[in-house]
Amino acid sequence: MAAGHTEKDSANQKLQFAPFCSALEAGFWHQLTQKKLNDYRLDESPKSIKGYYYNGDPAGLPTRLTLEFSAFDATGPTPARCCPALGTLYNMNTFEAFKSCDKKALLEKEANEIWEAVRSEKVLEDPSLLSKFLLLTFADLKKYHFYYWFCFPALCFTEGIQVVEQPVTLEEKFSPKQIAALQVSYDALCSDIGTTAIPYFLVKYTEEAVLVSPLKDWDTFFQGQKKVTVAVYDPCTLSQHPGWPLRNLLVLIATKWGSAVDAVEVLCFRDQTLQGKRSILHSIMLQIRLPELSQTAGCPKSVGWEKNQKGAMGPRMVNLSECMDPKRLAESSVDLNLKLMRWRLVPSLDLDKVVSTRCLLLGAGTLGCNVARTLMGWGVRHITFVDNAKISYSNPVRQPLYEFEDCLSGGKPKALAAVDRLKKIFPGVVAEGHNMSIPMPGHPVNFSGATMEQARRDVEQLESLISAHDVVFLLMDTRESRWLPTVIAASQRKLVVNAALGFDTFVVMRHGLKKPKHTESGGSTPSSASSTPASGSASDSASASSSSTPAGSALVPGSSLFSNIPGHRLGCYFCNDVVAPGDSTRDRTLDQQCTVSRPGLAMIAGALAVELMVSILQHPEGGYAIASSSDDRMNEPPTSLGLAPHQIRGFLSRFDNVLPASLAFDKCTACSPIVLENYERDGFQFLSKVFNSSHSFLEDLTGLTLLHQETQAAECQARNYLTIRPQPNLANPVGYWPRECIEKYKYISALVQLVRLYGSLVFPRGVSAL
Amino acid sequence: MMSGERAEGAEGCFLDEETFRRCCDHFLQRSQALHDGWSWEQVKGTEEGYMKKTVLGTGRVNISTAQDGHPRAGEVMDAVGDQGQVDDLGDEDTPVPAEGSSVIRFEYHVLYSCSYQTPVLYFRASTLDGRPLSLEDVWDQVHPNYRQRLLQGPWDTITQQEHPLIGQPFFFLHPCRTADFMRPLLQVAHAENRKLNYIVSWLSVVGPVVGLDVPLTYCEPLGSPALPLWHLTDHCLTLPPAGAWQTLHSKGCLNPTAFDHHLISFSFTWM
């Protein structure tokens, strides 16, 4: 160390440098990924890359070396007013190679190159050789984890560098005139050189003038001055410390001119523009005394590996799966799209409720495919299919989850093919398929012990599937197959959404959701629709089933028959029927003719089924929500998404929908108390009786048989009722509405009453016979 | 330099690509003079390009969401550090541990949308290791006034999409309403026979919503002191005069709340 013991106390301070902090643009990793996949592949040889640093940061920002996605173009342009830093990339093929790479040797190699450049004076021509860096990387492209470790090699003075005076700002040191002169001179030098930033330069100043010059002109510029001023383009914003680029410059000066100068003044040049206003006032000036450094002594000690986020010597890792893993991108994009709805259009939308709903789709045909797609649109992740059919050649054009290829060699099972396709459409989906049959009333299973056993297993599986899901969609093509899941879901208090198609008509409905079981033990049977909620009287199933009064005749005073029905009193798919399912010889209801339907119908009905579910989920009472009717279309909607109807009946010929609501029927063959009691008490034993018996078993059980005998007269009444309405066209009573709005709704209400009271009698006979 | 004949017509709220380029060129000249950091990025081997600006700021980043429950960098890395190949080597010359964990880099790209014939603002934000922030995190960096405004404004929709030129995921402000809110600005400028740079006007409206400041100095001639808005008739104009705002309000073209916020933002810039 040069003799400096006469200096003040502050002289004992050693100069400290703010290290570079690596700063990587997201695009850098994208580009590295591309390079690795397309260019480097398994090539681990060093690659030239390029970064830059900037001296115009506002206070508080770290001293950064930035690499953008353009970093791989080492000859490319540097951003304006930034200094380039050339680097070497070592991209390793394996994590092992990354770990075991000899970092010390890499640093020493780089330090030696800098040392050589200093000794050979190559740096004078190209000062950027002083600010080189190393980057060691390993890209785990399966997980999109990037491991990296930067090194900013700096040669060291063993004894450190003595600070002669505390650093001061340029504003304190220079007069405004000098500052302006410096700025002008610097800009002039920039334009001389043809650049917008100069990493190192020399400064001479008097009271009147400030001159600057490139590093290489040292000898002519200073002409033997003992006290010199050098400037470094300083990316640091700290008021007491210079940034990293100064380190190797000082080594250069000490090596080359150390013996010729006594004192070195360093201008840490900082050049900021805020709101269009430029300032270099906050640059700092340092007074230092440089130790001597012999050119012949060999390369000095070097440092430079960057510490990690924990402040320890170690590499860093960044996990970019969110922005690079296509699956994660798909998920976040889907979610973001949905969130947009919430942000602006429906702020109170509870998306989590929808997204987390586990949906069981019974049937993977035209309805099932469309329901699944709409569910995915809503971000629903958990979708399970049950179907026993194989894909046939007619399917793909109507069933959007299948392709021609799926039909070959007998066809793939629908439930499984649908799952595969869902995962292809959106890998984030949790889909499951079950290729199984659902036992049906009137379809005997008692041919052999084996068939009974199979039926028992099927029932058990269906029970456990329904139990494992939140919403059950009934999307089958037969009426009978809906019976068992209706019973099980009613018993398990699961929300059921049912969709069924006619030729150009459809019904989409939610089943009434029975009150939770523990409240029933209070003595009343709420599912018995004939008991008024107010009375709370115990109407046991026996009296209910023996009653010949149609459900709904006992009303809350003041409310009309079909308005304001709470969710637990709503009917199910079978409540409107006065025949038990399972008999295909009798007149089919409208929605039984589903094999032939207008092609757009399944898409409409499937979409509506999902939208109905979503609206119900948004209602604070969920499945217990009071049913909205067509009349409510003018009223304040009960949910953020609008109405919560019981049924949507659509008439494609008229391009019209109506929203009927109907009460649970105490003689319903699926959800009446007596059926549920029998199922819950006797389980498969009861179910197998239903499967193996004719339809009369359920009709006898529920009291429908008795009711049948009373329907004749009522039907006549119904016909009269229809005929006295103004202008109904009896050849087409469904499709034709009187013009006046009020009349229309009256008419619908009347029709709904008829449907409710006489179920299958009205629609098929109304359509076919009249 | 100016938005061209087409854009100044009554129906001219759309921007053709050539005018877009000219507006950008002019904007970039201004930016260069103001050291505002915008640059033109040409896509290699094509005619196409975009304007880009990077802004650094310190902010709150929810590191837990950023890390996303995957193994923390530190845990994995310690194993590597333990190899002991590299130690501190007794470097006493570093003063402070490198900061940077809370530094956020915002990147803004201005592209031309052929289908909407408007400029589009793409943006993303990331920490210094290149990990992008979620939209929620970006949100937290935006001034509350603007957050509210973004929920209501006519420049409403933020979506995630691949950057059409560089193929990386970005957020962008959907241009579907751009023409709507630019129309009155252009009409007023046209009615008062003033020239206006579409990019400056547009960016000064949409930028602040996502944390991008467009200094009012963009509408000043170089070197002159700031002038009140209504004195800017000789120069490129970012904003219509006070009366024009009334016009816009009465036309219902802009959400009044949002508009007020915008004015506030400009008065802040003014200070």
Coordinates of N, CA, C and O in Angstrom, one line a residue, chain A residues 457-516:
Chain A
R457 N -74.1 -54.9 -8.0 CA -72.8 -54.1 -8.1 C -73.1 -52.7 -8.7 O -72.5 -51.7 -8.3
D458 N -73.9 -52.8 -9.8 CA -74.2 -51.5 -10.5 C -74.8 -50.5 -9.6 O -74.5 -49.3 -9.6
V459 N -75.8 -51.0 -8.8 CA -76.5 -50.1 -7.9 C -75.5 -49.5 -6.9 O -75.5 -48.3 -6.6
E460 N -74.7 -50.4 -6.3 CA -73.7 -49.9 -5.4 C -72.8 -48.9 -5.9 O -72.5 -47.9 -5.3
Q461 N -72.4 -49.2 -7.2 CA -71.4 -48.2 -7.8 C -72.1 -46.9 -8.0 O -71.5 -45.8 -7.8
L462 N -73.4 -47.0 -8.5 CA -74.1 -45.7 -8.8 C -74.3 -44.9 -7.4 O -74.1 -43.7 -7.4
E463 N -74.6 -45.7 -6.4 CA -74.8 -45.0 -5.1 C -73.5 -44.3 -4.7 O -73.5 -43.2 -4.2
S464 N -72.4 -45.0 -4.8 CA -71.2 -44.4 -4.3 C -70.7 -43.2 -5.3 O -70.2 -42.2 -4.8
L465 N -71.0 -43.3 -6.6 CA -70.7 -42.2 -7.5 C -71.6 -41.0 -7.1 O -71.1 -39.9 -7.0
I466 N -72.9 -41.2 -6.9 CA -73.7 -40.1 -6.6 C -73.3 -39.4 -5.3 O -73.2 -38.2 -5.1
S467 N -72.9 -40.3 -4.3 CA -72.4 -39.8 -3.0 C -71.2 -39.0 -3.2 O -70.9 -38.0 -2.4
A468 N -70.3 -39.3 -4.2 CA -69.0 -38.6 -4.3 C -69.1 -37.4 -5.2 O -68.1 -36.7 -5.4
H469 N -70.3 -37.0 -5.6 CA -70.5 -35.8 -6.4 C -71.5 -34.8 -5.8 O -72.2 -35.2 -4.9
D470 N -71.5 -33.6 -6.3 CA -72.4 -32.6 -5.8 C -73.6 -32.4 -6.6 O -74.7 -32.1 -6.1
V471 N -73.5 -32.6 -7.9 CA -74.6 -32.4 -8.8 C -74.7 -33.6 -9.7 O -73.7 -34.1 -10.2
V472 N -75.9 -34.1 -9.9 CA -76.1 -35.3 -10.8 C -76.9 -34.8 -12.0 O -78.0 -34.2 -11.8
F473 N -76.4 -35.0 -13.1 CA -77.1 -34.7 -14.4 C -77.7 -35.9 -15.0 O -77.0 -36.9 -15.2
L474 N -79.0 -35.9 -15.2 CA -79.6 -37.0 -15.9 C -79.8 -36.7 -17.4 O -80.5 -35.8 -17.8
L475 N -79.0 -37.4 -18.2 CA -78.9 -37.0 -19.6 C -79.0 -38.3 -20.4 O -78.4 -38.4 -21.5
M476 N -79.8 -39.2 -20.0 CA -79.9 -40.5 -20.7 C -81.0 -40.4 -21.8 O -81.8 -39.4 -21.8
D477 N -81.1 -41.4 -22.6 CA -82.0 -41.3 -23.7 C -83.3 -42.1 -23.3 O -84.2 -42.1 -24.2
T478 N -83.4 -42.7 -22.2 CA -84.7 -43.4 -21.8 C -85.1 -42.8 -20.5 O -84.4 -42.4 -19.7
R479 N -86.4 -42.9 -20.4 CA -87.1 -42.4 -19.2 C -86.8 -43.3 -18.0 O -86.5 -42.9 -16.9
E480 N -86.8 -44.6 -18.3 CA -86.7 -45.6 -17.2 C -85.3 -45.5 -16.6 O -85.2 -45.7 -15.3
S481 N -84.3 -45.2 -17.3 CA -83.0 -45.2 -16.7 C -82.8 -44.0 -15.8 O -81.8 -44.0 -15.0
R482 N -83.7 -43.1 -15.8 CA -83.6 -41.9 -14.9 C -84.1 -42.2 -13.6 O -83.9 -41.5 -12.6
W483 N -84.9 -43.4 -13.5 CA -85.6 -43.6 -12.2 C -84.6 -43.9 -11.1 O -84.7 -43.2 -10.0
L484 N -83.7 -44.8 -11.2 CA -82.8 -45.2 -10.1 C -82.0 -44.0 -9.6 O -82.0 -43.8 -8.4
P485 N -81.3 -43.3 -10.5 CA -80.5 -42.2 -10.0 C -81.4 -41.1 -9.3 O -81.0 -40.5 -8.4
T486 N -82.7 -41.0 -9.8 CA -83.6 -40.0 -9.2 C -83.8 -40.4 -7.7 O -83.8 -39.6 -6.8
V487 N -84.1 -41.7 -7.5 CA -84.4 -42.2 -6.2 C -83.1 -42.0 -5.3 O -83.2 -41.5 -4.2
I488 N -82.0 -42.5 -5.8 CA -80.8 -42.4 -5.0 C -80.4 -41.0 -4.6 O -80.1 -40.7 -3.5
A489 N -80.5 -40.1 -5.7 CA -80.1 -38.7 -5.4 C -81.1 -38.0 -4.5 O -80.7 -37.2 -3.6
A490 N -82.3 -38.4 -4.6 CA -83.3 -37.8 -3.7 C -83.0 -38.2 -2.3 O -83.1 -37.4 -1.3
S491 N -82.7 -39.5 -2.1 CA -82.4 -40.0 -0.8 C -81.1 -39.4 -0.2 O -81.0 -39.1 0.9
Q492 N -80.1 -39.2 -1.1 CA -78.9 -38.6 -0.6 C -78.9 -37.0 -0.6 O -77.9 -36.4 -0.3
R493 N -80.0 -36.4 -1.0 CA -80.2 -35.0 -1.0 C -79.1 -34.3 -1.9 O -78.5 -33.4 -1.5
K494 N -79.0 -34.9 -3.1 CA -78.1 -34.3 -4.1 C -78.9 -33.5 -5.1 O -80.0 -33.9 -5.5
L495 N -78.3 -32.4 -5.5 CA -79.0 -31.6 -6.6 C -79.0 -32.4 -7.9 O -78.0 -32.9 -8.3
V496 N -80.2 -32.5 -8.5 CA -80.3 -33.2 -9.7 C -80.7 -32.3 -10.8 O -81.7 -31.5 -10.6
V497 N -80.0 -32.3 -11.9 CA -80.4 -31.5 -13.1 C -80.7 -32.5 -14.2 O -79.9 -33.3 -14.5
N498 N -81.9 -32.3 -14.7 CA -82.4 -33.3 -15.7 C -82.6 -32.6 -17.0 O -83.2 -31.5 -17.0
A499 N -82.2 -33.2 -18.1 CA -82.5 -32.7 -19.4 C -83.0 -33.8 -20.3 O -82.5 -34.9 -20.3
A500 N -84.1 -33.5 -21.0 CA -84.7 -34.5 -21.9 C -85.2 -33.8 -23.1 O -85.6 -32.7 -23.1
L501 N -85.1 -34.6 -24.2 CA -85.4 -34.0 -25.5 C -86.6 -34.6 -26.2 O -86.8 -35.8 -26.1
G502 N -87.4 -33.8 -26.8 CA -88.4 -34.3 -27.8 C -87.9 -34.1 -29.2 O -86.7 -33.9 -29.4
F503 N -88.7 -34.0 -30.1 CA -88.3 -33.7 -31.5 C -87.8 -32.3 -31.6 O -86.7 -32.0 -32.0
D504 N -88.7 -31.4 -31.2 CA -88.3 -30.0 -31.2 C -88.7 -29.3 -29.9 O -88.9 -28.1 -29.8
T505 N -88.8 -30.1 -28.8 CA -89.1 -29.6 -27.5 C -88.2 -30.2 -26.5 O -87.6 -31.3 -26.8
F506 N -88.0 -29.5 -25.4 CA -87.1 -30.1 -24.4 C -87.6 -29.7 -23.1 O -88.3 -28.7 -22.9
V507 N -87.2 -30.4 -22.1 CA -87.3 -30.0 -20.7 C -86.0 -30.0 -20.0 O -85.2 -31.0 -20.2
V508 N -85.7 -28.9 -19.3 CA -84.5 -28.9 -18.5 C -85.0 -28.6 -17.1 O -85.7 -27.6 -16.9
M509 N -84.7 -29.4 -16.1 CA -85.3 -29.1 -14.8 C -84.3 -29.5 -13.7 O -83.5 -30.3 -13.8
R510 N -84.5 -28.8 -12.5 CA -83.9 -29.3 -11.3 C -84.9 -30.1 -10.5 O -86.1 -29.7 -10.5
H511 N -84.5 -31.2 -9.9 CA -85.4 -31.9 -9.1 C -85.5 -31.2 -7.8 O -84.6 -30.5 -7.3
G512 N -86.7 -31.3 -7.2 CA -86.8 -30.7 -5.8 C -85.8 -31.4 -4.9 O -85.5 -32.5 -5.0
L513 N -85.2 -30.5 -4.0 CA -84.2 -31.0 -3.1 C -84.9 -31.2 -1.8 O -85.3 -30.3 -1.1
K514 N -85.0 -32.5 -1.4 CA -85.7 -32.8 -0.1 C -84.9 -32.2 1.0 O -83.7 -32.0 1.0
K515 N -85.7 -31.8 2.1 CA -85.0 -31.2 3.2 C -84.0 -32.2 3.9 O -84.2 -33.4 3.7
P516 N -83.0 -31.7 4.5 CA -82.1 -32.6 5.1 C -82.8 -33.6 6.0 O -83.8 -33.3 6.7

